[in-house]
Coordinates of C-alpha atoms and ligand atoms in Angstrom, one line a residue:
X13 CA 91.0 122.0 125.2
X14 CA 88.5 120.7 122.8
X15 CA 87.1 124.1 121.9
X16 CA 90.6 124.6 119.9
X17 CA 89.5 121.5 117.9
X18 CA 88.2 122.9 114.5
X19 CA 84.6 122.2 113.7
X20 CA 85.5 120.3 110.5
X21 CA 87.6 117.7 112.5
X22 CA 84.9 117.3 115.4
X23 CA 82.2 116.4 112.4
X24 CA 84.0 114.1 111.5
X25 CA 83.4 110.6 112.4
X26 CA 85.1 107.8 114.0
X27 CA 86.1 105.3 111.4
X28 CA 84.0 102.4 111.4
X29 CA 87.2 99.8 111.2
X30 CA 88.8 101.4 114.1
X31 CA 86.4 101.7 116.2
X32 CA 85.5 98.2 116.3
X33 CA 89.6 97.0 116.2
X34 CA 90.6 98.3 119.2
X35 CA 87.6 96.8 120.9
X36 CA 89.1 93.3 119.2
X37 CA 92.7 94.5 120.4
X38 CA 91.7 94.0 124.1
X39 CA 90.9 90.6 123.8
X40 CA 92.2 86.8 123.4
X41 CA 92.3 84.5 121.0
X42 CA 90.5 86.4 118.3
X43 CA 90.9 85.2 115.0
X44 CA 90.7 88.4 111.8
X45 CA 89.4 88.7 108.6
X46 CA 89.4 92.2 109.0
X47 CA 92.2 93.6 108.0
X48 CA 92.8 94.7 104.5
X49 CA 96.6 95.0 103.5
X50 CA 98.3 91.3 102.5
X51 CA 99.8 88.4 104.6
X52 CA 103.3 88.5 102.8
X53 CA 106.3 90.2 103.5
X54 CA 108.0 92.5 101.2
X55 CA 109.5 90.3 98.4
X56 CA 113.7 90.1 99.3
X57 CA 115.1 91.2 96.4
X58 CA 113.2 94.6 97.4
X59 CA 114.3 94.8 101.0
X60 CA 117.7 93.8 100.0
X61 CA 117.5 96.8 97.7
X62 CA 116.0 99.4 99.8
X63 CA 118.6 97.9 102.5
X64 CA 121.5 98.7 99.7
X65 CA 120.6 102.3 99.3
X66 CA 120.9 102.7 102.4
X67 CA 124.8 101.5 102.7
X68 CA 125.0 103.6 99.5
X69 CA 124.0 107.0 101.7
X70 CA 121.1 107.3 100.0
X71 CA 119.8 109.7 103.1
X72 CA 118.9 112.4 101.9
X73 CA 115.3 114.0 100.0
X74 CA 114.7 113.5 96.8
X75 CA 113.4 115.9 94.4
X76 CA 109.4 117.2 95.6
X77 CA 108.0 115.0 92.8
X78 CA 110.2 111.9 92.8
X79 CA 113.2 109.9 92.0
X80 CA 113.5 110.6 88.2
X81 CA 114.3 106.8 87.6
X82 CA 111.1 105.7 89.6
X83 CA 108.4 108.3 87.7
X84 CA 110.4 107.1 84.6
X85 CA 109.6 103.4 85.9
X86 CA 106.0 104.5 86.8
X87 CA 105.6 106.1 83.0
X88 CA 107.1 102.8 81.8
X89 CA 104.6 100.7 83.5
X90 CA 101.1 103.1 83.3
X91 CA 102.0 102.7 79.3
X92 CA 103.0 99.1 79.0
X93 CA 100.1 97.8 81.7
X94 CA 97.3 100.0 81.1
X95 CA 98.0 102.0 77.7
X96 CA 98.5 105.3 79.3
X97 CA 100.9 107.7 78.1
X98 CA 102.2 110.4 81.0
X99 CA 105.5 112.1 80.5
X100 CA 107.5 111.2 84.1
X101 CA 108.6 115.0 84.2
X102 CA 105.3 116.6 84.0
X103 CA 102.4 114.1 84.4
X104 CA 104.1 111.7 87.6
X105 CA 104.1 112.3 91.5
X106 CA 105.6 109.8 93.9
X107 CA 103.6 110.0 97.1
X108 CA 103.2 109.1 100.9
X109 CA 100.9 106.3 99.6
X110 CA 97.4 105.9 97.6
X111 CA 96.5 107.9 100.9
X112 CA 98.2 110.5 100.2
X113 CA 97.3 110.7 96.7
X114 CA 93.4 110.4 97.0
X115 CA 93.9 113.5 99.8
X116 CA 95.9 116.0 97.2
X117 CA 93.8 114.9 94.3
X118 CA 90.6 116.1 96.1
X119 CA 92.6 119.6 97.6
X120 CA 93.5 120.2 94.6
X121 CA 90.8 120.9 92.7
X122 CA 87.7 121.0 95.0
X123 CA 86.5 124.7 96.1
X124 CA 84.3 125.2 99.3
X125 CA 80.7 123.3 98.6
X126 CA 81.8 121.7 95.9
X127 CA 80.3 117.9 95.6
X128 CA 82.1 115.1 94.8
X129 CA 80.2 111.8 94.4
X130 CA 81.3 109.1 96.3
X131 CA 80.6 105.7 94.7
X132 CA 79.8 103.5 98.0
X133 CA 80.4 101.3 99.5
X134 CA 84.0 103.1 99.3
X135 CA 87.4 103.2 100.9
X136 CA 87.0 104.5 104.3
X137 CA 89.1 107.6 103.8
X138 CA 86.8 109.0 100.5
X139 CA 84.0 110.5 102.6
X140 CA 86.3 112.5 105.4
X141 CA 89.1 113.4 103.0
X142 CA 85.9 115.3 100.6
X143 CA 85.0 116.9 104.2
X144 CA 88.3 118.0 105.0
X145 CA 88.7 119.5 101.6
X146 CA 85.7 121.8 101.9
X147 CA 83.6 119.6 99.8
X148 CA 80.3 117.9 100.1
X149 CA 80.5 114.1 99.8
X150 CA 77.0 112.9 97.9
X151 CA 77.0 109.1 98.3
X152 CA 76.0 107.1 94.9
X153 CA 75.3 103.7 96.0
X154 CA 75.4 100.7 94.6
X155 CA 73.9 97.4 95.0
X156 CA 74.4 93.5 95.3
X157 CA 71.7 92.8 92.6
X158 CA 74.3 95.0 90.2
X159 CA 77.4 93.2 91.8
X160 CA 78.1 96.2 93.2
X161 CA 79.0 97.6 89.8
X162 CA 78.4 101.1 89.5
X163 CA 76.5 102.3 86.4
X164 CA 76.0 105.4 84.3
X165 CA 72.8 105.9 85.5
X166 CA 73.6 105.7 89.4
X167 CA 76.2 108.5 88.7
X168 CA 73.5 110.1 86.2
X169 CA 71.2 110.7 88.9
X170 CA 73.5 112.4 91.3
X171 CA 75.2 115.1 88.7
X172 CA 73.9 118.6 90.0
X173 CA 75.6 121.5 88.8
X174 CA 77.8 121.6 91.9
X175 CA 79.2 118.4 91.0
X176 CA 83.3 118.8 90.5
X177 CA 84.2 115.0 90.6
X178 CA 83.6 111.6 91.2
X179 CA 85.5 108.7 92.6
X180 CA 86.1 105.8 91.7
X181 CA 87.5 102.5 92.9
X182 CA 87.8 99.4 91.3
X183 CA 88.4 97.1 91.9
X184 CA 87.1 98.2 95.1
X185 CA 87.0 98.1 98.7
X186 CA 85.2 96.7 100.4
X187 CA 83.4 94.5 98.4
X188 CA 86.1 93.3 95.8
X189 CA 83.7 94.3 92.6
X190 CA 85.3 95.1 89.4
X191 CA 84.1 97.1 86.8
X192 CA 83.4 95.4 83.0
X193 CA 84.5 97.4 80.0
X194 CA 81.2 97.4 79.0
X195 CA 80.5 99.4 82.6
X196 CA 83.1 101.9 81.8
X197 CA 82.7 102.7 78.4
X198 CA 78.9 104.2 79.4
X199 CA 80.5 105.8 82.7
X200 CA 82.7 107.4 80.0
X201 CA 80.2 108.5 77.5
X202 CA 78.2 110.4 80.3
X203 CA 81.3 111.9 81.8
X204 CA 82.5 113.1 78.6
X205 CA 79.3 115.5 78.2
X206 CA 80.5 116.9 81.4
X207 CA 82.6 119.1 83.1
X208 CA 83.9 116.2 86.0
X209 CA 87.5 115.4 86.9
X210 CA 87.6 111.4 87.9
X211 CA 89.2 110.7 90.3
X212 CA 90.2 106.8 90.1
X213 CA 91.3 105.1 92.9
X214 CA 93.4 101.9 91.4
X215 CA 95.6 101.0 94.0
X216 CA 94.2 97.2 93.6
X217 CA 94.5 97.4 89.6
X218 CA 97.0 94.0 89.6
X219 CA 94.3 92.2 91.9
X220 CA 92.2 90.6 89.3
X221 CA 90.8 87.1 88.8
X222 CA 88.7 87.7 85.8
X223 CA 89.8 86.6 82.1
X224 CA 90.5 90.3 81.5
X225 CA 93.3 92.5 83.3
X226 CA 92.2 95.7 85.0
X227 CA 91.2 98.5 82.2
X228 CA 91.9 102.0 83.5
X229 CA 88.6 104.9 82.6
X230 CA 91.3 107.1 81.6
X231 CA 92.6 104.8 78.7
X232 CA 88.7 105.6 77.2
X233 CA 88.6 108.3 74.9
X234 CA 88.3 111.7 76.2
X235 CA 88.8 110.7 79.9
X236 CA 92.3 110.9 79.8
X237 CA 92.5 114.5 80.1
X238 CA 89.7 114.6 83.1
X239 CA 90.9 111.4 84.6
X240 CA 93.4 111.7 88.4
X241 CA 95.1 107.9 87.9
X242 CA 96.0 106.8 92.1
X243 CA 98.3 103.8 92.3
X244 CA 100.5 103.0 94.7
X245 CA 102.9 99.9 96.0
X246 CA 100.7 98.5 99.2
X247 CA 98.8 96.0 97.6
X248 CA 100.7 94.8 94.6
X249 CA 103.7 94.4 96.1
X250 CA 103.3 93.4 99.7
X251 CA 104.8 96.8 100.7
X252 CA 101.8 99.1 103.2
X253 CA 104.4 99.8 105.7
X254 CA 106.9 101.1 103.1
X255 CA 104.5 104.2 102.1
X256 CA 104.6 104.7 99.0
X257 CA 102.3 105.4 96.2
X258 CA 102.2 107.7 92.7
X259 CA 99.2 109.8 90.8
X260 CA 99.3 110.2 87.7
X261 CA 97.2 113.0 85.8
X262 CA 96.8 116.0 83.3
X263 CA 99.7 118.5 83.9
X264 CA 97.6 121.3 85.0
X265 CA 96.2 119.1 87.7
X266 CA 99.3 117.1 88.8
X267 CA 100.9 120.6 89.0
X268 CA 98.1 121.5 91.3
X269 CA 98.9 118.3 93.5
X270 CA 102.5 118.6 93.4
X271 CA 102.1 122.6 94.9
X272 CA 100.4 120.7 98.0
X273 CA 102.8 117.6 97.8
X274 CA 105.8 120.3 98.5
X275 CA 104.4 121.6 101.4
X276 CA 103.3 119.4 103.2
X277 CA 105.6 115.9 102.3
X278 CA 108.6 117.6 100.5
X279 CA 108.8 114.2 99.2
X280 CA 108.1 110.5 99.6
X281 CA 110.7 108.4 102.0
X282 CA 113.8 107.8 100.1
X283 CA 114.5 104.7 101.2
X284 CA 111.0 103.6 100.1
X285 CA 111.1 104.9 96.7
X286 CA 114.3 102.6 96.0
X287 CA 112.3 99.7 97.0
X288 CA 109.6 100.7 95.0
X289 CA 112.1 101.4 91.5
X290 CA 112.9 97.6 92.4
X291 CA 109.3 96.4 92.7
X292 CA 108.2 97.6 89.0
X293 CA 111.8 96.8 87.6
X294 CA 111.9 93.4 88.6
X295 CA 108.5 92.0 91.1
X296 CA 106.0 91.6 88.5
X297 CA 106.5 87.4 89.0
X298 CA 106.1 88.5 92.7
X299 CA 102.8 89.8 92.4
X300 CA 102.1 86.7 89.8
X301 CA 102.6 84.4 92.1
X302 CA 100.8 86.4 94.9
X303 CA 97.8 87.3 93.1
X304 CA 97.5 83.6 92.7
X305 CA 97.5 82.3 96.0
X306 CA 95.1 85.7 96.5
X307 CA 92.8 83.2 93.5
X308 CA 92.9 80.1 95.6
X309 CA 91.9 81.6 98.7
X310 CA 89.1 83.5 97.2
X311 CA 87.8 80.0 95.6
X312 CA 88.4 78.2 98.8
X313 CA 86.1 80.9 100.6
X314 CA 83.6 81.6 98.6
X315 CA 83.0 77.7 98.1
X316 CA 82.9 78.2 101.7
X317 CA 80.2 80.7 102.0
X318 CA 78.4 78.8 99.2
X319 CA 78.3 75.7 101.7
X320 CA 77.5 77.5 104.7
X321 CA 74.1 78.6 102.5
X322 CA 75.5 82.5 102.9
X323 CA 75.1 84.7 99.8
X324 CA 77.9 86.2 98.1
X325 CA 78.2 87.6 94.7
X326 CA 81.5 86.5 93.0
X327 CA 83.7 89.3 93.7
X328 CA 87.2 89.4 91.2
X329 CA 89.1 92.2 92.8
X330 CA 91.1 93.2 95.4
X331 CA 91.3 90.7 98.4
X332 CA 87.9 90.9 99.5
X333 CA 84.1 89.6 99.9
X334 CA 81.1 91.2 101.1
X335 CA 79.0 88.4 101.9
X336 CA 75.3 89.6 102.9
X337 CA 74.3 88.8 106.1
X338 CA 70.6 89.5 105.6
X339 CA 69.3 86.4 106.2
X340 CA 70.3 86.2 109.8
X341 CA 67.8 89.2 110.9
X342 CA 70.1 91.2 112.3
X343 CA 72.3 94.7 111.0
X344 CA 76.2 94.1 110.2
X345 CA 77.3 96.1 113.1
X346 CA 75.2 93.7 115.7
X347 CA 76.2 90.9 113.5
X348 CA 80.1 91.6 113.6
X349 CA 79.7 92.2 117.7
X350 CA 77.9 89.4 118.5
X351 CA 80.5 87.3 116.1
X352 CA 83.6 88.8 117.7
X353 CA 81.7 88.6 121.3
X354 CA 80.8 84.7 120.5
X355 CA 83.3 83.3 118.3
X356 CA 86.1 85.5 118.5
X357 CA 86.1 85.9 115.0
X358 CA 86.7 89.7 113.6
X359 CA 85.4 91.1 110.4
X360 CA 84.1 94.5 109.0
X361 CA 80.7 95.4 109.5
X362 CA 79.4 96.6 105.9
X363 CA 78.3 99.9 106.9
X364 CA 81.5 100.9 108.1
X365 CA 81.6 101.6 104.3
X366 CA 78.5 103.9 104.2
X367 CA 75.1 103.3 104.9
X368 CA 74.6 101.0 101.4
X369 CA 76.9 98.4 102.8
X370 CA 74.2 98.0 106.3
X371 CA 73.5 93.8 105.4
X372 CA 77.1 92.9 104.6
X373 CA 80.2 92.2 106.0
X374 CA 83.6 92.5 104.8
X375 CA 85.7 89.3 104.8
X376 CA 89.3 90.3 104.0
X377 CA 91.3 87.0 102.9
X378 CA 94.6 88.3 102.9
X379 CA 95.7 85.8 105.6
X380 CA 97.3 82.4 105.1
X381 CA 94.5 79.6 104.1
X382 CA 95.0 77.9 108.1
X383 CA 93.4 81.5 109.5
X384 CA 91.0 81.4 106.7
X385 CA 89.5 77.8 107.6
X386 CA 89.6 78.4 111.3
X387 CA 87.5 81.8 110.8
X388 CA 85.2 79.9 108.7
X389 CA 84.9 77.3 111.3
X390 CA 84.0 80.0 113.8
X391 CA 81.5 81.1 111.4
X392 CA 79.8 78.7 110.8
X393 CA 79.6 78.1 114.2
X394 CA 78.1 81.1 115.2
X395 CA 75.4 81.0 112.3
Ligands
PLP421 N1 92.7 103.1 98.4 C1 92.1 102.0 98.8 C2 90.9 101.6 98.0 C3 92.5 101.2 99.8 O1 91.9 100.1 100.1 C4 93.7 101.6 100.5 C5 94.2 100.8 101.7 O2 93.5 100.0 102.3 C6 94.3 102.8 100.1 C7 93.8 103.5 99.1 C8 95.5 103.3 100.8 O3 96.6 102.7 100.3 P1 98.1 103.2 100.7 O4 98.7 102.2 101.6 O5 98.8 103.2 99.4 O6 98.0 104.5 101.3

């Protein structure tokens, strides 16, 4: 049957987290850093809400785009967080998670051959959802020395006349970097002298452990209007399972999106979108209080690595680190079988990533502080 397989979907590969998860799965006593979604449970008040809507007979679809209370709640909070002004009738689509949004965002506006840079190391999904699109994914990498910031000039030198947009993610996955202001004010200045949409992947914006909150590219002048905004509940909020995200965008664009949204989703769970009206309305101490135990952890293992004599740039985003494993002569992917063959210890190898994350290894530490020190134990261990 596998000659009714398209072409497109063969090419594609295997994801590099998968792969080496379900090998994990099949066996005992293996202890993870490798999985990247957070520890806690839904906050109550939100359950108990999405629970409610339920005994109300809230059953049914909503409209294609949304809830009108929850894009009004998104508007609310993309002005009040990050500056940005988009009208909840026009400019706001509630979606089947950040996943689904990074997927209609590059459908939407990429034709066959187009490129789209890919700042790596990246999300595992940018590179195959590109491919899937019809486009061609051109990797700009970035490195350790640079904190894994990307700079004006890496995107510089990858602009080609094919180039229709680039993607960003900070703070990112996999290696937890962040982008300064000073960083995006000179991405903006070389975007604004071309025609690129940006696509900017923010779904860990409230994950910061810097002095500054998380500045959005769009809220710099003349990147509104080129700029695709993806959000979503997952990470903020405790809430992967629920599936629920939102994109936020120029009109002609998110008109664009919301064609494909139609089609293919009619729209995002209902359920889901109650919970998520409750999370912005009243879970910001929630995601106060969890971003700060995300802090502690991140201190506690990074002093950790420091210790251990393993280099690690001090990432303030998301929940990751992306130690380099350079030192210990061997490539991530051996490096994360022989640890999970020796120690029973799971974490990412960097290249599942792209190729520019080959020397580093993603340590995920959403998981309560006890997993934590035991991983590190077996770490050390096996170095
Ligand atoms: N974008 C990034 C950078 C991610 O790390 C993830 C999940 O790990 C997603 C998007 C997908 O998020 P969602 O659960 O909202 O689909």
């Amino acid at each position: 049957m596998s000659s009714f397989v398209s072409q497109t979907i063969k090419d594609l590969p295997p994801s590099g987290i998968r792969k080496f998860f379900d090998v994990a799965a099949e066996m005992e006593d293996v202890v993870s850093l490798g999985v990247g979604e957070p520890d806690f449970v839904t906050p109550w008040h939100i359950r108990e809400e999405a629970i409610f809507s339920l005994e109300q007979r809230h059953t049914m679809y909503t409209s294609n785009a949304g809830m009108s209370e929850l894009r009004d709640e998104i508007s609310r909070y993309m002005s009040d967080r990050f500056g940005l002004q988009y009208n909840p009738n026009s400019q706001v689509l509630v979606t089947v998670g950040a996943s689904e949004g990074i997927d209609i965002a590059l459908r939407a506006i990429i034709n066959p051959g187009d490129e789209v840079l890919v700042v790596e190391p990246c999300f595992v999904s940018y590179n195959p959802c590109v491919l899937m699109a019809g486009g061609v994914a051109v990797s700009v990498p970035t490195k350790a020395e640079n904190d894994f910031r990307v700079t004006a000039d890496d995107i510089r030198d990858k602009i080609t006349p094919k180039t229709k947009a680039v993607m960003l993610c900070y703070p990112n996955n996999p290696t937890g970097a962040i982008l300064e202001h000073d960083d995006l004010d000179k991405i903006a200045a070389l975007l604004r002298e071309h025609e690129i949409v940006v696509i900017s992947d923010e779904i860990y914006a409230e994950l910061t452990y810097g002095d500054d909150p998380h500045t959005s590219i769009a809220s710099f002048a003349g990147m509104y209007e080129k700029t695709i905004v993806i959000n979503g509940f997952s990470k903020a909020f405790a809430m992967t399972g629920w599936r629920l995200g939102f994109v936020c965008g120029p009109s002609e664009l998110m008109e664009a999106m919301a064609k494909i949204h139609q089609y293919i989703i009619m729209c995002a769970p209902t359920i889901a979108q109650y919970g998520g009206l409750e999370a912005l309305k009243n879970g910001m101490p929630d995601v106060e209080a969890m971003r700060k135990e995300y802090d502690g952890r991140r201190r506690y293992m990074l002093d950790e690595f420091c210790k251990m004599g393993i280099d690690c740039f001090e990432a303030r985003g998301a929940f990751y680190l992306f130690p380099s494993i350079k030192k210990f002569g061997m490539g991530s992917e051996e490096f994360c079988r022989r640890l999970l063959n020796e120690q029973r210890l799971a974490v990412v190898p960097g290249t599942a990533f792209g190729a520019c994350g080959d020397g580093y290894i993603r340590c995920s530490y959403a998981y309560s502080i006890d997993s934590i020190k035991e991983a590190l134990l077996r770490l050390r261990k096996f170095i």
